[in-house]
Tab-separated table of C-alpha atoms in Angstrom:
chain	number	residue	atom	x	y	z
A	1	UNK	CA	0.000	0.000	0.000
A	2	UNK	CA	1.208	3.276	-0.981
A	3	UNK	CA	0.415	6.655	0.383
A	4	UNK	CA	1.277	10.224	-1.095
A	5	UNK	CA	0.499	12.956	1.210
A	6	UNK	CA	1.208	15.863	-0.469
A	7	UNK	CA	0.940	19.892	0.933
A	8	UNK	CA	2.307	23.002	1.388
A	9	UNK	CA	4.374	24.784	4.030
A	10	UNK	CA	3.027	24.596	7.757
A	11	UNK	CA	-0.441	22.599	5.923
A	12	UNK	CA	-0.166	19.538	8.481
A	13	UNK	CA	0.951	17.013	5.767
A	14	UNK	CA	3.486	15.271	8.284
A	15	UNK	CA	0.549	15.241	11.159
A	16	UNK	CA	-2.063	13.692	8.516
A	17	UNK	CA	1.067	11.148	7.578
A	18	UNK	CA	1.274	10.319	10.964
A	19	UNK	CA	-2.050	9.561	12.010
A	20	UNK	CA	-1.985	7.121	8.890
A	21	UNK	CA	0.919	5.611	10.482
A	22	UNK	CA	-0.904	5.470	13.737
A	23	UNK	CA	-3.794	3.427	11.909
A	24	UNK	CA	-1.096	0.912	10.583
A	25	UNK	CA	0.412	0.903	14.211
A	26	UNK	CA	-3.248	-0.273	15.525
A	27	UNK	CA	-3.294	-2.942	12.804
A	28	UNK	CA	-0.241	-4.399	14.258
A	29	UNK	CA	2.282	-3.132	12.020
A	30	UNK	CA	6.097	-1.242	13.069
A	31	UNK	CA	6.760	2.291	11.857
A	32	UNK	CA	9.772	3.582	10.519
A	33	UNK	CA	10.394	6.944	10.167
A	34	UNK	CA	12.992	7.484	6.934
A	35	UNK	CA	14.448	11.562	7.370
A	36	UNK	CA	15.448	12.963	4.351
A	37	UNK	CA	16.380	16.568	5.648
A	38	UNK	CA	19.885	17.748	6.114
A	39	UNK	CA	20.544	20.104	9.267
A	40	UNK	CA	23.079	21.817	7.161
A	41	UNK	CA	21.836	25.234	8.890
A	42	UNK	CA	20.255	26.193	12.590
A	43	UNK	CA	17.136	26.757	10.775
A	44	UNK	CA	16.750	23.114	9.471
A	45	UNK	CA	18.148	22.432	12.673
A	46	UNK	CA	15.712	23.901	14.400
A	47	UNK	CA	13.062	22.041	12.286
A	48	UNK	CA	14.010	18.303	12.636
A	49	UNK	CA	14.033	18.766	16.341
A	50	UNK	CA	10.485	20.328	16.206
A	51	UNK	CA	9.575	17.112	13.777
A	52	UNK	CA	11.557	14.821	16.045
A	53	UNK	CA	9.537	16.402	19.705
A	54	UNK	CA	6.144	15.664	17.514
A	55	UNK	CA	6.968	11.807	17.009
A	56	UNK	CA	8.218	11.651	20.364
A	57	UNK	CA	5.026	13.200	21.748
A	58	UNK	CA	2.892	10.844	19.289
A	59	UNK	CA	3.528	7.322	21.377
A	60	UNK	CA	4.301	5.716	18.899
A	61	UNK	CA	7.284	2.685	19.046
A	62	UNK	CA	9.127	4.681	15.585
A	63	UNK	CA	12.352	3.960	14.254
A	64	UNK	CA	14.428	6.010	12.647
A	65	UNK	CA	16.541	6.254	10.014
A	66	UNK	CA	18.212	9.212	8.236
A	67	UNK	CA	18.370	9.210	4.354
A	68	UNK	CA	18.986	12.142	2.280
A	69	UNK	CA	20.486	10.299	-1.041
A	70	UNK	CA	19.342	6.631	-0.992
A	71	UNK	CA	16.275	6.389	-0.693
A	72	UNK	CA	15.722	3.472	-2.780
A	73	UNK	CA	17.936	1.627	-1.104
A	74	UNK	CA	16.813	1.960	2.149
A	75	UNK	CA	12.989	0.961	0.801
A	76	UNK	CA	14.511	-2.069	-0.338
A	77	UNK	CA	16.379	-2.851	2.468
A	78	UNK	CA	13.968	-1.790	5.075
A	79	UNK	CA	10.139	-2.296	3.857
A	80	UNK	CA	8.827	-5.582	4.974
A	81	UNK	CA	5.077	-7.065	5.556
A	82	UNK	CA	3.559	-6.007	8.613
A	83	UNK	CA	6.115	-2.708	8.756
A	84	UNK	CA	4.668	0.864	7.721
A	85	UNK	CA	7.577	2.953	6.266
A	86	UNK	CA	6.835	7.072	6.643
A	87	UNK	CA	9.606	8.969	4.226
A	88	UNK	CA	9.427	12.850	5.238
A	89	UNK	CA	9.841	14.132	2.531
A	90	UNK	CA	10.109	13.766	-0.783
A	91	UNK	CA	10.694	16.991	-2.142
A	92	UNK	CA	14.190	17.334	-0.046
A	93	UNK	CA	15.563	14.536	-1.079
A	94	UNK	CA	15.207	15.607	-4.147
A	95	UNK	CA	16.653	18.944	-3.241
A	96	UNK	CA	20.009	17.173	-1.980
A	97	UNK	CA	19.561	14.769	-5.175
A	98	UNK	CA	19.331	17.731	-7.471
A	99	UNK	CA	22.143	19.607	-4.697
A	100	UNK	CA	24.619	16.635	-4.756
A	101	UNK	CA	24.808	16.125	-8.709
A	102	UNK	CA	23.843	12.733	-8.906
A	103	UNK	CA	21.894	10.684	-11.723
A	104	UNK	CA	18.700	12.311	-11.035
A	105	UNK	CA	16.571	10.352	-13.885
A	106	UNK	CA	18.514	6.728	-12.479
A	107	UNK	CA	17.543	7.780	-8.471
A	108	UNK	CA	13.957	8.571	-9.678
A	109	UNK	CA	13.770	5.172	-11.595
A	110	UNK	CA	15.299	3.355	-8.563
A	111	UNK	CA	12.986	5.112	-6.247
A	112	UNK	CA	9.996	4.100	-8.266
A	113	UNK	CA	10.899	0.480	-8.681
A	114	UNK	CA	11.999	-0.169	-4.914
A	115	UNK	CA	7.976	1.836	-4.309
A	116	UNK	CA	6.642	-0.534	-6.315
A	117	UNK	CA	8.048	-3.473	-4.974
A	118	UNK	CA	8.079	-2.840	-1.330
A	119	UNK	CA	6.007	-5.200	1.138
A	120	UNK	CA	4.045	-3.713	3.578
A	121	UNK	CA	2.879	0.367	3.542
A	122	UNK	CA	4.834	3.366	2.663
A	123	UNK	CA	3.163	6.972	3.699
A	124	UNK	CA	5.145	9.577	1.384
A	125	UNK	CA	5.076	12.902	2.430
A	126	UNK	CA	6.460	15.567	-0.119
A	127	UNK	CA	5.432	19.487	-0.628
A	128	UNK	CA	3.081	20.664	-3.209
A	129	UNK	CA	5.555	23.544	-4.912
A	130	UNK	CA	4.503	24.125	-8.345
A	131	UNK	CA	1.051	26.560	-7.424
A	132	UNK	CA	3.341	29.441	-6.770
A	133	UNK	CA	5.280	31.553	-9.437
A	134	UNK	CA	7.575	30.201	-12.039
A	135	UNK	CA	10.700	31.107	-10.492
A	136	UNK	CA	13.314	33.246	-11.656
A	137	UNK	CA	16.516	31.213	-11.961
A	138	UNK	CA	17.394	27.693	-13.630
A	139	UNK	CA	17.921	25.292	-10.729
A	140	UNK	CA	14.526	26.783	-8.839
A	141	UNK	CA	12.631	26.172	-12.162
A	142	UNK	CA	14.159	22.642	-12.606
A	143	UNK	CA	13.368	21.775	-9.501
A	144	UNK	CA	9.759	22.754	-9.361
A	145	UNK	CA	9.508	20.928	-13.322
A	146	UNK	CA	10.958	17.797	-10.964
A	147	UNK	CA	8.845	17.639	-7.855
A	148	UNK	CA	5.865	17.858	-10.117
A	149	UNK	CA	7.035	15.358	-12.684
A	150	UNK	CA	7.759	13.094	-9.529
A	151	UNK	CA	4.485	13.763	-7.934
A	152	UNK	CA	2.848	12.623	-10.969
A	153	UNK	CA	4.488	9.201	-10.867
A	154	UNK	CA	4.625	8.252	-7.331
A	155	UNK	CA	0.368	9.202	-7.549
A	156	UNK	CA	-0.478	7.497	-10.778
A	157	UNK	CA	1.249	4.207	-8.595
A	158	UNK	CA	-0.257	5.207	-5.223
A	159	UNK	CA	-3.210	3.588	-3.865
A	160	UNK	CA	-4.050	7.330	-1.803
A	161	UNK	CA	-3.622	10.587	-2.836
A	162	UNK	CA	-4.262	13.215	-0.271
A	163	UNK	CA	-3.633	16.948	-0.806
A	164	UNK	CA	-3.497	18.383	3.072
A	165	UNK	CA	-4.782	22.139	3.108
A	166	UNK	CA	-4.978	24.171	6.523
A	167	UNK	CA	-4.715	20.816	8.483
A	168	UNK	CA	-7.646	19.529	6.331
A	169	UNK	CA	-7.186	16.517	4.521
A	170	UNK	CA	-8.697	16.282	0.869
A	171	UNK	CA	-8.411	12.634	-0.922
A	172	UNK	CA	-7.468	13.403	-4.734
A	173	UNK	CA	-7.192	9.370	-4.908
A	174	UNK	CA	-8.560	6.595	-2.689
A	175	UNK	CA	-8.210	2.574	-4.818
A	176	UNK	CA	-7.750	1.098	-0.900
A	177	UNK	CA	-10.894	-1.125	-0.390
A	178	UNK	CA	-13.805	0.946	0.512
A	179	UNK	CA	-11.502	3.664	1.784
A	180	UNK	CA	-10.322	2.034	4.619
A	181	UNK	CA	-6.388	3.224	5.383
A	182	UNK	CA	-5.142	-1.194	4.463
């Protein structure tokens, strides 16, 4: 089962992926929280350790593993029946994919097959960037062009699509049986 929870800044995309995690959790499953951020600065700093206080305060029994490049690797390695994988987010590892100089179209392929393949659930959280303006320089533009592109084939695979505005969540995309979160 695959979840993309997709939203802007501050829109509660990583509380709506957790209380899908939660669900899994009640259904007998282990979480696994996969980082993707890079405190490179005290501002990022400052905003894994508010993300980190939130999964602390949620009770649940997480793991966690940091992963800003391979992300495809850890899927493969990690996802496994009964285990509900949370990847927060998308769009930065594709920042530090797009940062670092790698093969971006081979790491989007990978990424996509390991998705496909895993066992279990993965709840993909990633932030909805192209409704702003078309931005001014080349990497910002590519970048945007990316996250959408990438967007568009993680949901066309997912079994739930859920754009999260103002803490409210709005299903674009729902094939689980009758909408139940399994």
């Amino acid at each position: 089962m695959m979840h993309l929870v997709l939203g802007g800044a501050r829109s509660g995309k990583s509380r709506h992926g957790l209380s899908l995690v939660a669900d899994y959790v009640a259904k007998g499953y282990e979480c696994l929280f996969v980082a993707t951020a890079q405190g490179l600065d005290e501002e990022m700093r400052a905003r894994i350790a508010r993300h980190q206080d939130e999964r602390r305060e949620d009770g649940l029994p997480w793991q966690t593993l940091e992963c800003p490049l391979h992300l495809s690797a850890c899927i493969e390695t990690h996802a496994r029946e009964k285990r509900v994988i949370l990847v927060d987010c998308l769009t930065l590892w594709l920042t530090n994919q797009l940062l670092e100089g790698d093969d971006w179209p081979s790491a989007k392929a990978a990424l996509l097959r390991a998705l496909e393949t895993a066992p279990g659930a993965v709840v993909l959280i990633s932030n909805e960037v192209g409704c702003g303006v078309v931005p001014a320089d080349p990497l910002s533009r590519r970048y945007v062009d990316e996250a959408g592109w990438l967007h568009q084939a993680i949901a066309q695979r997912a079994q739930q699509v859920v754009l999260v505005i103002a803490g409210l969540p709005l299903i674009l995309k729902d094939e689980t049986s009758q909408g139940a979160k399994e």
